[in-house]
mmCIF file of C-alpha atoms in Angstrom:
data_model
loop_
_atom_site.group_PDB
_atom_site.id
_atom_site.type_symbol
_atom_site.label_atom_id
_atom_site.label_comp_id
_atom_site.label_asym_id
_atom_site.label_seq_id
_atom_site.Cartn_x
_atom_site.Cartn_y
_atom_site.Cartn_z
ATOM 1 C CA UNK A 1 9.101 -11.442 -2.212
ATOM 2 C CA UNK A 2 7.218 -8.865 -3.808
ATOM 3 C CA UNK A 3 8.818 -7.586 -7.159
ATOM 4 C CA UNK A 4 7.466 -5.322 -9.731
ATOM 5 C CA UNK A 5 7.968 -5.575 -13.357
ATOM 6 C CA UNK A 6 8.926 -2.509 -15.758
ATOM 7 C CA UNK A 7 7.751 -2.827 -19.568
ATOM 8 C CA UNK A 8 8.906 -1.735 -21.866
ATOM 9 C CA UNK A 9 12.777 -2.580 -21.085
ATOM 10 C CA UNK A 10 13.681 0.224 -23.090
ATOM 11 C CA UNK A 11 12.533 3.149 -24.146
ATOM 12 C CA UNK A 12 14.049 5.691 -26.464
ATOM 13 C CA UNK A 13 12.213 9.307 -27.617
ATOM 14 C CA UNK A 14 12.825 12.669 -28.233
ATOM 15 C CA UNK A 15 12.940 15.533 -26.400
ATOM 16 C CA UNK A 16 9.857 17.131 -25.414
ATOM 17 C CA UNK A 17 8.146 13.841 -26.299
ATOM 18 C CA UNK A 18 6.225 12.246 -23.278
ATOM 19 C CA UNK A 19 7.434 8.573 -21.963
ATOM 20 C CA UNK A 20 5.165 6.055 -20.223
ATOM 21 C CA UNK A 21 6.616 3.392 -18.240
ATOM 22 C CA UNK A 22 4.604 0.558 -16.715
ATOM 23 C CA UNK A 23 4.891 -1.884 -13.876
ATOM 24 C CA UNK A 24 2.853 -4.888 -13.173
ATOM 25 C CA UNK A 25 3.321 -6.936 -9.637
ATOM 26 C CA UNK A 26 1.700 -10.042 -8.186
ATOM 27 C CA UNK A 27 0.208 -9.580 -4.567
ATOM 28 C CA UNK A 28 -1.635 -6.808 -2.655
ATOM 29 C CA UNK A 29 0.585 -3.629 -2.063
ATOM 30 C CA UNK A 30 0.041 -1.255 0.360
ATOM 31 C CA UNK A 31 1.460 1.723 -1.498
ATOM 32 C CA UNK A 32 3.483 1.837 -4.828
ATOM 33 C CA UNK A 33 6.928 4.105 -5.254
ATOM 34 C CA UNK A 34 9.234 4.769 -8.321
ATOM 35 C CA UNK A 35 12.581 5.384 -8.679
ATOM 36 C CA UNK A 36 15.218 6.589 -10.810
ATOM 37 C CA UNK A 37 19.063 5.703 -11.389
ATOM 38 C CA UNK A 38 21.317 7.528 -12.992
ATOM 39 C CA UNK A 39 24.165 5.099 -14.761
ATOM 40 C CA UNK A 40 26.351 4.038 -11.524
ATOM 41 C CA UNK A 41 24.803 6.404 -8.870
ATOM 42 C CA UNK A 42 22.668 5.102 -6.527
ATOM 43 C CA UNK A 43 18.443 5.551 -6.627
ATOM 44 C CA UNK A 44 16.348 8.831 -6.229
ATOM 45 C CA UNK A 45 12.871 8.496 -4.841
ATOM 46 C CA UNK A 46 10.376 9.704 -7.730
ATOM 47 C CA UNK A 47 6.915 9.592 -5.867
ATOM 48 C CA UNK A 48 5.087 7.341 -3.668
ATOM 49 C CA UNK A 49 0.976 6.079 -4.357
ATOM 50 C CA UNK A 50 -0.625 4.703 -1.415
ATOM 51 C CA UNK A 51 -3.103 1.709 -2.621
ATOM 52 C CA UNK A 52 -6.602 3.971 -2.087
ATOM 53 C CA UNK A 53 -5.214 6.358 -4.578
ATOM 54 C CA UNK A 54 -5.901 6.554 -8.360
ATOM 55 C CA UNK A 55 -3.495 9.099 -9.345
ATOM 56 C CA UNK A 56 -0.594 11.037 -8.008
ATOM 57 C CA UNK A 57 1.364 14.250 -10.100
ATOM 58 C CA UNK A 58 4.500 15.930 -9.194
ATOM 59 C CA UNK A 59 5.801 18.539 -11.331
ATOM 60 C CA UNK A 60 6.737 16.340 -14.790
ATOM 61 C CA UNK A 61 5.740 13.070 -13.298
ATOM 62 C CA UNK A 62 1.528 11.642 -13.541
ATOM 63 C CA UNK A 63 1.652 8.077 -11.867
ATOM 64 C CA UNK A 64 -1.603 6.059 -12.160
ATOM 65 C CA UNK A 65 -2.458 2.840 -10.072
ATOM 66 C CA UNK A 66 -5.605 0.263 -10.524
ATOM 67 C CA UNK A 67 -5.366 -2.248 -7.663
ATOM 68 C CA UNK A 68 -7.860 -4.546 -9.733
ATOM 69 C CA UNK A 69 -5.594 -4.754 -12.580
ATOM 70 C CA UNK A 70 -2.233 -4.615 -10.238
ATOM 71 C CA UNK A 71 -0.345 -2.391 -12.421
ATOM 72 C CA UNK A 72 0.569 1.034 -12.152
ATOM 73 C CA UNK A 73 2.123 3.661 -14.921
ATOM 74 C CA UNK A 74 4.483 6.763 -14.539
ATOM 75 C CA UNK A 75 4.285 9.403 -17.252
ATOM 76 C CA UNK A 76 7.239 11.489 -17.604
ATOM 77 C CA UNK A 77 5.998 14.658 -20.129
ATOM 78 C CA UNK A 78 8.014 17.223 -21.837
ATOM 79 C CA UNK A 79 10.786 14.905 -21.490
ATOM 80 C CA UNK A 80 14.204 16.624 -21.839
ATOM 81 C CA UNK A 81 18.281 15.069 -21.697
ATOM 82 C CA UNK A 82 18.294 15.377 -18.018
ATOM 83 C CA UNK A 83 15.660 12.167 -17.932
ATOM 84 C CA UNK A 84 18.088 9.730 -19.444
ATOM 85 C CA UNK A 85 17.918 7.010 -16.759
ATOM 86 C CA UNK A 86 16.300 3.990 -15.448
ATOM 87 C CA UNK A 87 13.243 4.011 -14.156
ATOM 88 C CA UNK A 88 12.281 1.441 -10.964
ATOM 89 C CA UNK A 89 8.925 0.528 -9.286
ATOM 90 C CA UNK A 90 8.781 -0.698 -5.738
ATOM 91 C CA UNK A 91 5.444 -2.379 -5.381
ATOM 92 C CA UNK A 92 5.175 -1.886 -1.413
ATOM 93 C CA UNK A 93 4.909 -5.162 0.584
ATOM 94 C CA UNK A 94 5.122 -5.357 4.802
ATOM 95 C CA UNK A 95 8.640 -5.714 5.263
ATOM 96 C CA UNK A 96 10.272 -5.321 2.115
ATOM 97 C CA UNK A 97 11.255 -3.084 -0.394
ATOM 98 C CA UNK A 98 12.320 -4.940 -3.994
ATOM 99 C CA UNK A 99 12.956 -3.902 -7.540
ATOM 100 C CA UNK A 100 12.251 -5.216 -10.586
ATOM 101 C CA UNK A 101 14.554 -4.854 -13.640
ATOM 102 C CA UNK A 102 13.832 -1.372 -14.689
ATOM 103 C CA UNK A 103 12.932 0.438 -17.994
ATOM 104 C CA UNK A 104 16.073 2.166 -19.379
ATOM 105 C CA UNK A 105 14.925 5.526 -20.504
ATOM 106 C CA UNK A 106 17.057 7.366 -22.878
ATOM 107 C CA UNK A 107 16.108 11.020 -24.497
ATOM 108 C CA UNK A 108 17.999 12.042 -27.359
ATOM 109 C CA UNK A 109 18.702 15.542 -28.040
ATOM 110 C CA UNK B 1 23.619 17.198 6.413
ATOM 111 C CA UNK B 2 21.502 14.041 6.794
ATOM 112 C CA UNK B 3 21.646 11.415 4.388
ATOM 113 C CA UNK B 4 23.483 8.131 3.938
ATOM 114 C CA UNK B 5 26.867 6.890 3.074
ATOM 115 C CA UNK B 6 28.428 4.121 1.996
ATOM 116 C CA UNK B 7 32.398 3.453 1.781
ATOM 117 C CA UNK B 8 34.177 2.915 -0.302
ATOM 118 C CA UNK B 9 33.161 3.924 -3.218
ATOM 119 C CA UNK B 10 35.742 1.596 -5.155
ATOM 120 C CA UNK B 11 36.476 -1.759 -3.594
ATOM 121 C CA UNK B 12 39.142 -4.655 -5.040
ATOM 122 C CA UNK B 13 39.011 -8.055 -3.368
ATOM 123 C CA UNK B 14 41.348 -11.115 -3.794
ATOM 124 C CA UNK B 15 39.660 -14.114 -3.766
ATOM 125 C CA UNK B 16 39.180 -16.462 -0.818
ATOM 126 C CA UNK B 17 39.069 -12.723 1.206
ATOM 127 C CA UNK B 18 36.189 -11.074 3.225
ATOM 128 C CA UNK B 19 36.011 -7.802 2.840
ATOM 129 C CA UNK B 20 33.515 -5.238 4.929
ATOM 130 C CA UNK B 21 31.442 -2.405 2.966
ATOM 131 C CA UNK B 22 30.268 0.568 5.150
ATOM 132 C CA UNK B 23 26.355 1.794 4.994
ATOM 133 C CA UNK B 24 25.914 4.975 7.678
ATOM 134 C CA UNK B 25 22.798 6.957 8.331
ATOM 135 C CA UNK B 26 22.322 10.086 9.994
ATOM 136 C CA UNK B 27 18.823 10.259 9.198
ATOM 137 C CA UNK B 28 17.466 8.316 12.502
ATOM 138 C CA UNK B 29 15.522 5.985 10.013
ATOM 139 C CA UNK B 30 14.939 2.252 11.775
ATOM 140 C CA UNK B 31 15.323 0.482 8.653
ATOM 141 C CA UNK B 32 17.916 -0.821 6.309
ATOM 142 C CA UNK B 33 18.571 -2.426 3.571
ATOM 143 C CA UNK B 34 21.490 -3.561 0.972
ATOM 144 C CA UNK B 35 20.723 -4.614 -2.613
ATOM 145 C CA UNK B 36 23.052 -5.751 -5.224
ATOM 146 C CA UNK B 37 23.034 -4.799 -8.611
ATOM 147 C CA UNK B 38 24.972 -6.154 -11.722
ATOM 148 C CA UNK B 39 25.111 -4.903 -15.327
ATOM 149 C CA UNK B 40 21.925 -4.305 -16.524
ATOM 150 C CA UNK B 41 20.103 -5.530 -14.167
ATOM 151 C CA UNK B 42 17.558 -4.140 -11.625
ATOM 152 C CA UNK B 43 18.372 -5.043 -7.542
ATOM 153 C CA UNK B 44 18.273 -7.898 -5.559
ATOM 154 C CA UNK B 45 17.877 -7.732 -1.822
ATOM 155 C CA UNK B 46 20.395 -9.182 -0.148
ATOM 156 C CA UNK B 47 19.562 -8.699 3.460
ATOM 157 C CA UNK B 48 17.636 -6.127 5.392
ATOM 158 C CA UNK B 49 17.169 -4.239 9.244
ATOM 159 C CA UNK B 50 13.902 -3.134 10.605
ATOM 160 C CA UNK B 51 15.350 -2.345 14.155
ATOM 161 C CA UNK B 52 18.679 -2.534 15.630
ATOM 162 C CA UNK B 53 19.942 -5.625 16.808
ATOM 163 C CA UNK B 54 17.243 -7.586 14.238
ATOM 164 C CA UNK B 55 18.123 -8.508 10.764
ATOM 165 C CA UNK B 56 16.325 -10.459 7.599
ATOM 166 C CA UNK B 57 17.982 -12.131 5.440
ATOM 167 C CA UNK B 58 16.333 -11.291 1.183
ATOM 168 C CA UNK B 59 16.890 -13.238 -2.001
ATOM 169 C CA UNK B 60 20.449 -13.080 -2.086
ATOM 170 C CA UNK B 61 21.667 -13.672 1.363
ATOM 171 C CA UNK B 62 23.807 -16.679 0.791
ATOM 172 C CA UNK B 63 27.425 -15.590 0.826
ATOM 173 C CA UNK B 64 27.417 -12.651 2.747
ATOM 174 C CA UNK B 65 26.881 -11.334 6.752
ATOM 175 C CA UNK B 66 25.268 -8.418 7.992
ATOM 176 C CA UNK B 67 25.580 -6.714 12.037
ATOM 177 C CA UNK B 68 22.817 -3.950 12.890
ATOM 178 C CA UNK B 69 24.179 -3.309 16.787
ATOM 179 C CA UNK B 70 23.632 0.144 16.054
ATOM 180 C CA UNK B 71 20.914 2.164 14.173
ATOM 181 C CA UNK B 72 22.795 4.761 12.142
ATOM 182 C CA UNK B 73 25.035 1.248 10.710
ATOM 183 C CA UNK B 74 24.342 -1.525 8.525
ATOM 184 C CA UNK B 75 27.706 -2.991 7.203
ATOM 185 C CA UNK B 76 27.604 -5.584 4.519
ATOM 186 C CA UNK B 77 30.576 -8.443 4.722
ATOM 187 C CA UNK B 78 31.351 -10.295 1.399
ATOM 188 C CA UNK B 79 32.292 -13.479 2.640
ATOM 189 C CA UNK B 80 34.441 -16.158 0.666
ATOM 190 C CA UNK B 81 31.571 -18.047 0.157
ATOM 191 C CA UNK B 82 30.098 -15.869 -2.243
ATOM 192 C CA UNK B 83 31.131 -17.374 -5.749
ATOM 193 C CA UNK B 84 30.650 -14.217 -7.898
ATOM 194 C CA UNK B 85 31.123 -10.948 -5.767
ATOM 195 C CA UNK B 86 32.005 -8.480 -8.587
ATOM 196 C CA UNK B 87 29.450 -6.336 -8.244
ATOM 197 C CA UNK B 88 27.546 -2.694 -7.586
ATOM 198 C CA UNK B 89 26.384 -2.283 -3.762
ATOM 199 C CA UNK B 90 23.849 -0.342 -2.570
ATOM 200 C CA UNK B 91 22.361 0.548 0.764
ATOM 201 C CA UNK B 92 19.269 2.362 1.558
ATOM 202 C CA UNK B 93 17.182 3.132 4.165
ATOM 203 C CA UNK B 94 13.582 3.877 5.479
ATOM 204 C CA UNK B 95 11.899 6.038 8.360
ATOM 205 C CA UNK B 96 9.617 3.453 10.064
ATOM 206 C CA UNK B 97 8.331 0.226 9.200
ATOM 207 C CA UNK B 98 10.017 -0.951 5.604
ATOM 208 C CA UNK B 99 7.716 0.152 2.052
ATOM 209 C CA UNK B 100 5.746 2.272 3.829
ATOM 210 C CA UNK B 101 7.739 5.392 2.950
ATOM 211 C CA UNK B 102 10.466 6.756 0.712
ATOM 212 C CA UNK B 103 13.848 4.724 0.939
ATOM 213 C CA UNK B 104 16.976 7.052 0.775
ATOM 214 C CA UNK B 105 20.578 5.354 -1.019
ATOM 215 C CA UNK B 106 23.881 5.635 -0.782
ATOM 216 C CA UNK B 107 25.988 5.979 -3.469
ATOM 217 C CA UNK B 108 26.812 2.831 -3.820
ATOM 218 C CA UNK B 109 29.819 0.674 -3.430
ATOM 219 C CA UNK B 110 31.632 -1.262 -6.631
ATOM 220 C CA UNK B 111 33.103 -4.293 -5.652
ATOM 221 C CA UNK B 112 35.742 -6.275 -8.211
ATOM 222 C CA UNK B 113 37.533 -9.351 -7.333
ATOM 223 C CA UNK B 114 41.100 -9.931 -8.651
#
């Protein structure tokens, strides 16, 4: 099954820093969506790139996808508290929808 | 309002037992999906629904049962063949044809054995 893979693990900043989280999958996707969890709750749907798009904003959120390289990043800017989380890309196959491991963002004050 | 919801929220199992977790949708979406998720980690599908009365099983599947006879439901059974079923449930699911659009969750269901 298709399943994306979120680098770094973990990422820790500052507030009002920026944070870049990447994901890297195997096979050919017909669209690309990220996710969030907060600690014990289930997962909030970020954004959604369809494969013929380059780049896709919404409010604090820039996610980039290259098909070629099969990767895809999600910038988070002017990050604040609230964004503590992990982060979770859902390379879309057919049928399925998988996860990867996530990237653990955490924000300090 | 429309969204989906799983019970319960807490869940204790002895062991050797089968226990039921609920997923419910009110959000007319054909598919469905439950993932597990321990400490840490990121989700595993366990089994998924595209359309009622038609199921799939995922990574995970061995150890546990799932029923779609109707479209808003999706429960998950932990059966006593699953060796290590402490764990966070989730359930989600999708308007149409599965990764083609946003996926909606529950809150999730934690499951300890004791």
């Amino acid at each position: 099954s298709q399943q994306g893979e979120e680098d770094p693990q973990a990422l820790s900043i500052q507030e009002g820093e920026n944070a870049t989280m990447n994901c890297s999958y195997k096979t050919s996707i017909n669209n690309l969506q990220w996710y969030r969890q907060n600690s014990g709750r289930g997962l909030v749907h970020l954004i959604l790139i369809r494969s013929n798009e380059r780049e896709k904003h919404s409010g604090r959120l820039r996610v980039t996808l290259d098909t070629s390289k099969k990767s895809s990043s999600l910038l988070i800017t002017a990050s604040r508290a609230a964004d503590t989380a992990s982060y979770f890309c859902a390379p879309g196959s057919a049928r399925q929808l998988t996860f990867g491991s996530g990237t653990q963002l955490t924000v300090l004050p | 309002d429309g969204g989906i919801t799983q019970s319960p929220k807490y869940l204790f199992r002895k062991e050797g037992q089968n226990v039921t977790l609920s997923c419910e949708q009110n959000l007319n979406h054909d598919a469905m999906y439950w993932y597990r998720q321990d400490p840490g980690q990121g989700l595993r599908l366990i089994y998924y629904s595209q359309i009622v009365n038609d199921f799939q099983k995922g990574d995970i599947a061995e150890g546990y049962s799932v029923s779609r006879e109707k479209k808003e439901s999706f429960p998950l059974t932990v059966t006593s063949a699953q060796k290590n079923p402490t764990a966070f449930y989730l359930c989600a699911s999708s308007l149409g044809r599965a990764a083609r659009s946003e996926a909606f969750f529950g809150q999730g269901t934690r499951l300890t054995v004791v």
